[in-house]
Short mmCIF file of C-alpha atoms in Angstrom, two decimals:
data_model
loop_
_atom_site.label_atom_id
_atom_site.label_comp_id
_atom_site.label_asym_id
_atom_site.label_seq_id
_atom_site.Cartn_x
_atom_site.Cartn_y
_atom_site.Cartn_z
CA MET F 1 26.15 -23.39 14.82
CA THR F 2 25.37 -20.49 11.64
CA LYS F 3 22.48 -18.76 12.70
CA LYS F 4 19.24 -19.17 10.02
CA VAL F 5 17.62 -16.86 8.07
CA VAL F 6 14.32 -17.14 5.51
CA VAL F 7 13.24 -14.80 2.64
CA THR F 8 9.77 -15.70 1.42
CA ARG F 9 10.21 -14.00 -2.15
CA GLN F 10 13.51 -14.11 -4.33
CA ILE F 11 16.06 -10.73 -3.97
CA LYS F 12 18.70 -10.05 -5.85
CA ASP F 13 22.14 -11.82 -5.90
CA GLU F 14 22.90 -8.41 -4.42
CA HIS F 15 21.38 -8.81 -1.65
CA LEU F 16 20.84 -11.94 -1.03
CA ASN F 17 24.93 -12.28 -1.13
CA GLN F 18 25.71 -10.22 1.55
CA LEU F 19 23.46 -12.78 3.82
CA LYS F 20 25.11 -15.64 2.32
CA GLU F 21 28.36 -14.26 3.57
CA LYS F 22 27.10 -14.67 7.55
CA PHE F 23 24.02 -16.94 7.76
CA GLU F 24 22.04 -20.36 6.07
CA VAL F 25 19.93 -18.97 3.78
CA PHE F 26 16.47 -20.84 2.03
CA MET F 27 15.25 -18.38 -0.24
CA TRP F 28 11.46 -19.30 -2.15
CA ASP F 29 12.86 -19.41 -5.98
CA SER F 30 9.98 -17.52 -7.03
CA ALA F 31 9.98 -13.85 -7.92
CA GLY F 32 5.49 -13.66 -7.64
CA GLU F 33 4.25 -16.89 -6.43
CA PRO F 34 3.92 -16.92 -2.55
CA LEU F 35 5.16 -19.19 -0.18
CA PRO F 36 3.66 -22.30 0.40
CA ARG F 37 1.74 -21.87 3.84
CA GLU F 38 3.27 -24.89 4.91
CA GLN F 39 6.31 -25.07 3.23
CA PHE F 40 7.15 -21.53 5.60
CA LEU F 41 6.15 -23.37 8.33
CA GLU F 42 8.28 -25.78 7.68
CA GLU F 43 11.56 -23.03 7.16
CA ILE F 44 11.49 -20.75 9.85
CA LYS F 45 11.25 -24.60 12.22
CA ASP F 46 15.24 -23.76 12.55
CA ALA F 47 15.76 -19.89 11.51
CA ASP F 48 17.16 -16.40 14.06
CA ALA F 49 15.36 -14.06 11.25
CA ALA F 50 13.27 -14.02 7.94
CA LEU F 51 12.69 -11.43 5.25
CA THR F 52 8.60 -11.44 4.88
CA MET F 53 6.59 -9.65 2.43
CA LEU F 54 2.61 -8.51 2.90
CA SER F 55 2.09 -12.51 1.41
CA GLU F 56 3.00 -14.12 4.52
CA THR F 57 1.00 -13.66 7.54
CA VAL F 58 2.86 -13.82 10.78
CA ASP F 59 0.24 -14.88 13.09
CA ALA F 60 0.35 -16.73 16.39
CA GLU F 61 0.91 -20.19 14.68
CA MET F 62 3.72 -18.93 12.96
CA PHE F 63 5.77 -17.76 17.18
CA GLU F 64 5.07 -21.10 18.27
CA THR F 65 6.48 -22.98 15.88
CA ALA F 66 9.81 -20.00 15.14
CA LYS F 67 11.57 -20.69 19.04
CA ASN F 68 14.84 -20.01 17.14
CA LEU F 69 13.47 -16.23 15.51
CA LYS F 70 14.63 -13.07 16.43
CA VAL F 71 13.83 -11.23 14.11
CA VAL F 72 10.72 -10.20 11.02
CA ALA F 73 12.25 -8.11 8.68
CA ASN F 74 8.52 -6.54 6.40
CA LEU F 75 9.31 -5.77 2.89
CA ALA F 76 6.56 -2.72 3.19
CA VAL F 77 5.82 0.19 5.82
CA GLY F 78 2.99 -2.01 6.74
CA TYR F 79 3.08 -4.71 9.62
CA ASP F 80 -0.62 -6.04 8.79
CA ASN F 81 -0.04 -8.96 8.23
CA ILE F 82 2.05 -9.89 11.33
CA ASP F 83 0.54 -10.28 15.28
CA LEU F 84 2.36 -7.45 17.29
CA GLU F 85 1.63 -8.02 21.09
CA THR F 86 2.28 -12.47 19.39
CA ALA F 87 6.01 -10.77 18.40
CA LYS F 88 6.39 -8.71 21.73
CA GLU F 89 5.50 -12.19 24.09
CA ASN F 90 8.15 -13.43 21.80
CA ASP F 91 10.60 -11.13 22.33
CA VAL F 92 11.16 -10.17 18.65
CA THR F 93 11.82 -7.87 16.88
CA ILE F 94 9.76 -6.47 14.78
CA THR F 95 11.57 -4.55 11.54
CA ASN F 96 9.78 -2.39 8.43
CA THR F 97 11.09 0.03 5.54
CA PRO F 98 9.31 2.74 6.04
CA GLU F 99 10.81 6.92 4.23
CA VAL F 100 12.51 5.05 2.29
CA LEU F 101 8.97 3.92 -0.45
CA THR F 102 7.79 6.95 0.76
CA GLU F 103 7.85 9.22 -2.97
CA THR F 104 7.63 6.16 -5.65
CA THR F 105 3.99 5.66 -4.51
CA ALA F 106 3.41 8.98 -4.26
CA GLU F 107 3.97 9.32 -7.19
CA LEU F 108 1.72 7.07 -7.80
CA ALA F 109 -0.69 7.82 -6.35
CA PHE F 110 -0.55 11.63 -8.25
CA THR F 111 -0.51 9.51 -11.20
CA LEU F 112 -3.44 7.04 -10.50
CA MET F 113 -5.51 10.55 -9.70
CA LEU F 114 -4.17 12.01 -12.92
CA THR F 115 -5.90 8.90 -14.97
CA SER F 116 -9.04 8.75 -13.02
CA ALA F 117 -10.05 12.14 -13.73
CA ARG F 118 -8.36 12.41 -17.24
CA ARG F 119 -10.43 9.07 -18.42
CA VAL F 120 -7.88 8.05 -19.11
CA ILE F 121 -8.39 3.69 -19.24
CA LYS F 122 -11.75 3.73 -21.28
CA ALA F 123 -8.93 6.52 -23.54
CA ASN F 124 -7.15 3.75 -23.96
CA ARG F 125 -9.96 0.78 -24.58
CA GLU F 126 -11.55 2.84 -27.08
CA LEU F 127 -9.00 3.44 -28.87
CA GLU F 128 -7.46 0.33 -29.13
CA ALA F 129 -10.84 -1.64 -29.46
CA GLY F 130 -11.07 0.50 -32.96
CA ASP F 131 -14.16 2.21 -31.49
CA TRP F 132 -12.13 6.46 -32.80
CA THR F 133 -14.50 8.01 -34.89
CA GLY F 134 -12.89 11.17 -33.97
CA TRP F 135 -12.98 14.33 -32.75
CA SER F 136 -15.69 15.46 -31.13
CA PRO F 137 -16.38 18.47 -28.12
CA TYR F 138 -16.90 16.12 -24.74
CA HIS F 139 -15.86 13.66 -26.27
CA MET F 140 -13.71 11.08 -23.42
CA ALA F 141 -14.06 14.77 -20.40
CA GLY F 142 -12.52 14.09 -17.78
CA THR F 143 -12.42 16.00 -14.38
CA ASP F 144 -10.27 19.41 -14.08
CA VAL F 145 -7.73 18.80 -11.08
CA PHE F 146 -6.03 21.69 -11.47
CA GLY F 147 -8.22 24.29 -8.54
CA LYS F 148 -10.11 21.61 -7.53
CA THR F 149 -10.59 20.73 -3.20
CA ILE F 150 -8.16 17.28 -2.41
CA GLY F 151 -9.66 15.17 0.39
CA VAL F 152 -6.00 12.95 2.30
CA PHE F 153 -7.29 10.23 5.25
CA GLY F 154 -3.84 9.40 6.55
CA MET F 155 -1.75 12.33 6.01
CA GLY F 156 1.33 10.32 7.15
CA SER F 157 4.48 10.60 5.21
CA ILE F 158 3.16 9.19 1.35
CA GLY F 159 -0.13 11.09 2.10
CA ALA F 160 1.74 14.72 2.98
CA ALA F 161 4.13 13.74 -0.43
CA PHE F 162 1.10 13.53 -1.95
CA ALA F 163 0.64 16.91 -1.37
CA ARG F 164 3.14 18.86 -1.53
CA ARG F 165 2.44 17.76 -5.15
CA LEU F 166 -0.76 19.47 -5.22
CA LYS F 167 1.54 23.32 -5.63
CA GLY F 168 1.56 24.38 -8.74
CA PHE F 169 -1.58 22.30 -9.15
CA ASP F 170 -3.44 25.09 -6.77
CA CYS F 171 -5.44 23.25 -5.09
CA LYS F 172 -6.57 23.31 -1.79
CA ILE F 173 -5.48 20.65 0.75
CA ILE F 174 -8.08 19.32 3.20
CA TYR F 175 -7.20 15.85 5.77
CA HIS F 176 -8.00 14.03 7.54
CA ASN F 177 -6.37 12.19 11.02
CA ARG F 178 -6.30 11.62 14.88
CA SER F 179 -4.22 15.10 15.85
CA GLU F 180 -2.76 17.10 13.94
CA SER F 181 0.12 15.87 10.84
CA LYS F 182 3.18 17.47 11.19
CA TYR F 183 3.20 18.39 8.20
CA ALA F 184 -0.31 20.15 7.62
CA ALA F 185 1.69 23.39 7.98
CA ASP F 186 3.98 24.33 4.78
CA LEU F 187 1.37 22.42 3.33
CA ASN F 188 -1.32 25.00 4.70
CA ALA F 189 -2.92 22.04 4.64
CA GLU F 190 -6.33 21.74 7.39
CA LEU F 191 -7.06 19.37 9.30
CA VAL F 192 -11.11 18.34 9.16
CA SER F 193 -13.26 15.84 10.75
CA PHE F 194 -13.69 12.49 8.90
CA ASP F 195 -17.43 13.75 7.24
CA GLU F 196 -16.43 17.40 6.73
CA LEU F 197 -13.81 15.73 3.98
CA LEU F 198 -15.95 13.94 2.73
CA GLU F 199 -18.31 16.59 1.89
CA GLN F 200 -15.78 18.73 0.75
CA SER F 201 -13.44 17.34 -1.67
CA ASP F 202 -13.25 16.63 -5.48
CA PHE F 203 -10.33 14.07 -4.71
CA VAL F 204 -9.84 11.09 -1.80
CA LEU F 205 -7.17 9.94 -1.39
CA CYS F 206 -6.73 7.55 2.03
CA ALA F 207 -2.78 6.43 2.36
CA ALA F 208 -3.87 5.91 6.24
CA PRO F 209 -2.55 2.99 7.40
CA LEU F 210 -4.31 -0.55 8.60
CA THR F 211 -5.67 -0.07 12.51
CA ASP F 212 -8.55 -1.45 13.90
CA GLU F 213 -9.92 2.01 13.47
CA THR F 214 -9.45 2.80 9.68
CA LYS F 215 -10.57 -1.32 8.40
CA TYR F 216 -13.78 -0.30 6.68
CA LYS F 217 -14.17 3.06 6.90
CA PHE F 218 -14.68 3.55 4.02
CA ASP F 219 -18.44 2.53 3.47
CA LYS F 220 -22.24 3.01 2.02
CA SER F 221 -22.58 5.66 4.28
CA ALA F 222 -19.19 7.09 3.43
CA PHE F 223 -19.86 7.01 0.18
CA GLY F 224 -23.04 9.09 0.39
CA LYS F 225 -21.73 11.42 1.69
CA MET F 226 -18.94 11.90 -1.71
CA LYS F 227 -19.85 15.06 -3.61
CA SER F 228 -20.93 13.09 -7.37
CA GLU F 229 -18.45 13.30 -8.81
CA ALA F 230 -15.54 12.99 -6.08
CA HIS F 231 -13.60 11.05 -7.71
CA PHE F 232 -12.01 7.65 -4.63
CA ILE F 233 -7.55 6.47 -4.60
CA ASN F 234 -6.32 3.66 -2.50
CA ILE F 235 -3.57 3.15 -1.73
CA GLY F 236 -3.14 2.42 1.58
CA ARG F 237 -4.49 -1.12 2.02
CA GLY F 238 -7.22 -2.89 0.36
CA ALA F 239 -9.46 -3.55 4.21
CA HIS F 240 -10.66 0.03 4.65
CA VAL F 241 -12.75 0.63 2.26
CA VAL F 242 -16.27 -1.97 1.80
CA GLU F 243 -16.06 -3.00 -1.41
CA ALA F 244 -19.24 -3.94 -2.41
CA ASP F 245 -20.38 -0.18 -1.24
CA LEU F 246 -17.88 1.31 -3.51
CA LYS F 247 -19.64 -0.71 -6.08
CA GLU F 248 -22.76 0.11 -5.33
CA ALA F 249 -21.12 3.25 -5.00
CA VAL F 250 -19.62 4.45 -8.59
CA GLU F 251 -22.43 1.77 -10.57
CA THR F 252 -25.03 3.85 -9.79
CA GLY F 253 -23.05 8.00 -9.64
CA GLU F 254 -23.18 8.12 -6.58
CA ILE F 255 -19.43 8.85 -6.37
CA ALA F 256 -17.77 9.71 -10.30
CA ALA F 257 -14.62 7.05 -10.48
CA ALA F 258 -12.03 5.27 -7.62
CA ALA F 259 -9.20 4.17 -9.02
CA LEU F 260 -6.94 1.44 -6.80
CA ASP F 261 -3.52 -0.33 -5.77
CA VAL F 262 -4.73 -2.22 -2.94
CA PHE F 263 -8.11 -4.95 -2.74
CA ASP F 264 -9.27 -6.13 0.19
CA GLY F 265 -7.61 -9.63 -0.01
CA GLU F 266 -4.59 -10.01 -2.95
CA PRO F 267 -4.80 -10.54 -5.79
CA ILE F 268 -7.73 -11.02 -7.15
CA SER F 269 -8.72 -13.17 -9.68
CA LYS F 270 -10.55 -11.78 -13.32
CA ASP F 271 -13.67 -12.30 -12.18
CA HIS F 272 -13.49 -9.76 -9.45
CA PRO F 273 -16.18 -7.40 -8.98
CA PHE F 274 -14.70 -4.13 -10.05
CA ILE F 275 -13.17 -6.06 -13.24
CA GLY F 276 -14.40 -3.91 -16.92
CA MET F 277 -16.10 -1.07 -14.77
CA ASP F 278 -15.42 1.71 -16.81
CA ASN F 279 -15.19 4.53 -13.78
CA MET F 280 -12.93 2.28 -12.20
CA THR F 281 -8.92 2.60 -12.31
CA LEU F 282 -7.02 -0.42 -11.09
CA LEU F 283 -3.38 -2.01 -10.79
CA PRO F 284 -1.45 -4.67 -9.04
CA HIS F 285 -0.69 -3.03 -5.24
CA ILE F 286 2.78 -2.05 -6.70
CA GLY F 287 2.70 1.97 -4.72
CA SER F 288 6.51 1.68 -4.31
CA ALA F 289 7.13 -0.49 -7.87
CA SER F 290 10.58 1.23 -9.09
CA VAL F 291 13.57 -0.20 -9.05
CA ALA F 292 15.55 1.85 -6.98
CA THR F 293 13.33 2.12 -4.88
CA ARG F 294 12.11 -1.64 -4.31
CA ASP F 295 16.30 -2.24 -3.66
CA ASN F 296 16.34 0.77 -1.27
CA MET F 297 13.74 -1.38 0.81
CA VAL F 298 15.76 -4.71 0.61
CA GLN F 299 18.50 -3.63 1.32
CA LEU F 300 16.77 -1.50 4.97
CA CYS F 301 15.31 -4.95 5.59
CA VAL F 302 19.14 -6.88 5.60
CA ASP F 303 21.26 -3.74 7.15
CA ASN F 304 17.84 -5.06 9.18
CA ILE F 305 18.46 -8.45 10.13
CA MET F 306 22.21 -8.62 9.62
CA ASN F 307 21.99 -5.42 12.99
CA VAL F 308 20.09 -8.09 15.30
CA LEU F 309 21.47 -11.16 14.55
CA GLU F 310 24.96 -9.72 15.60
CA GLY F 311 24.05 -8.07 17.95
CA LYS F 312 23.55 -4.54 17.38
CA ALA F 313 19.86 -2.19 17.23
CA PRO F 314 17.87 -2.41 13.95
CA LEU F 315 17.25 0.90 12.22
CA THR F 316 13.68 0.69 11.42
CA GLN F 317 11.78 -1.23 14.23
CA VAL F 318 7.37 -1.11 14.71
CA LYS F 319 6.83 0.23 18.05
#
């Protein structure tokens, strides 16, 4: 009997056809809208593999439904949308897409930092609104990145790639991990406590995975320990942050600004409390969104599915 693969978002023919050559494939025909939950559960019933996004909740209900499932290939480094314990109980292999998106995501983090530091969004809004009246000494004056202390919460491969880009900016790099990062020596980065990271940093980057330990780590207490001139940047997960506390911190000047690519509950609507705030730089979760990187991510998912369904070892199994 032909094995079935469920693909929960539209992918390119060059990737899709590799699966179609060997398997029956259902692909949700929307590049933008997620596969409705009920239809996902219906299609997964007789599936042997699934290529999923962060928008799919791969939980006990799904595993109970998908009795034939052998592998879930998640198109992301993170896998907080997946119940790993239940996957293990059901002998389902879970894979992700590490490394292939590292440099692209680090570039986006760097873009957020510079954009926030130099007030690019506010300046652009003023210009487009026709409110620019001419040059003056402190008009739209932001802050320098050069020579500042940069704190990285989560010095994994992405955090390290971001820090590596700071070499030309003569920055001091500090970081907080549960243990010493293997990248620290090459970066001349100093391991500090979480409180020290908050207190010393001019820019704080959150690049950690979402775990029970890191969830809502950035709350009122954390923002209260940061410098008033500090900028907070988040490319990790939205649930690292208590959003009401971040809004208050920026509004009251407790911190200078925030730049976010992720939110606690996505997508957000135009009524989200952050929308329209002058000192907020907001992007719609595009950290790895370059064409080449997304192609590599999808190909890795396809390779993982094909390997598992053909009895071979997956390339990037989540431990």
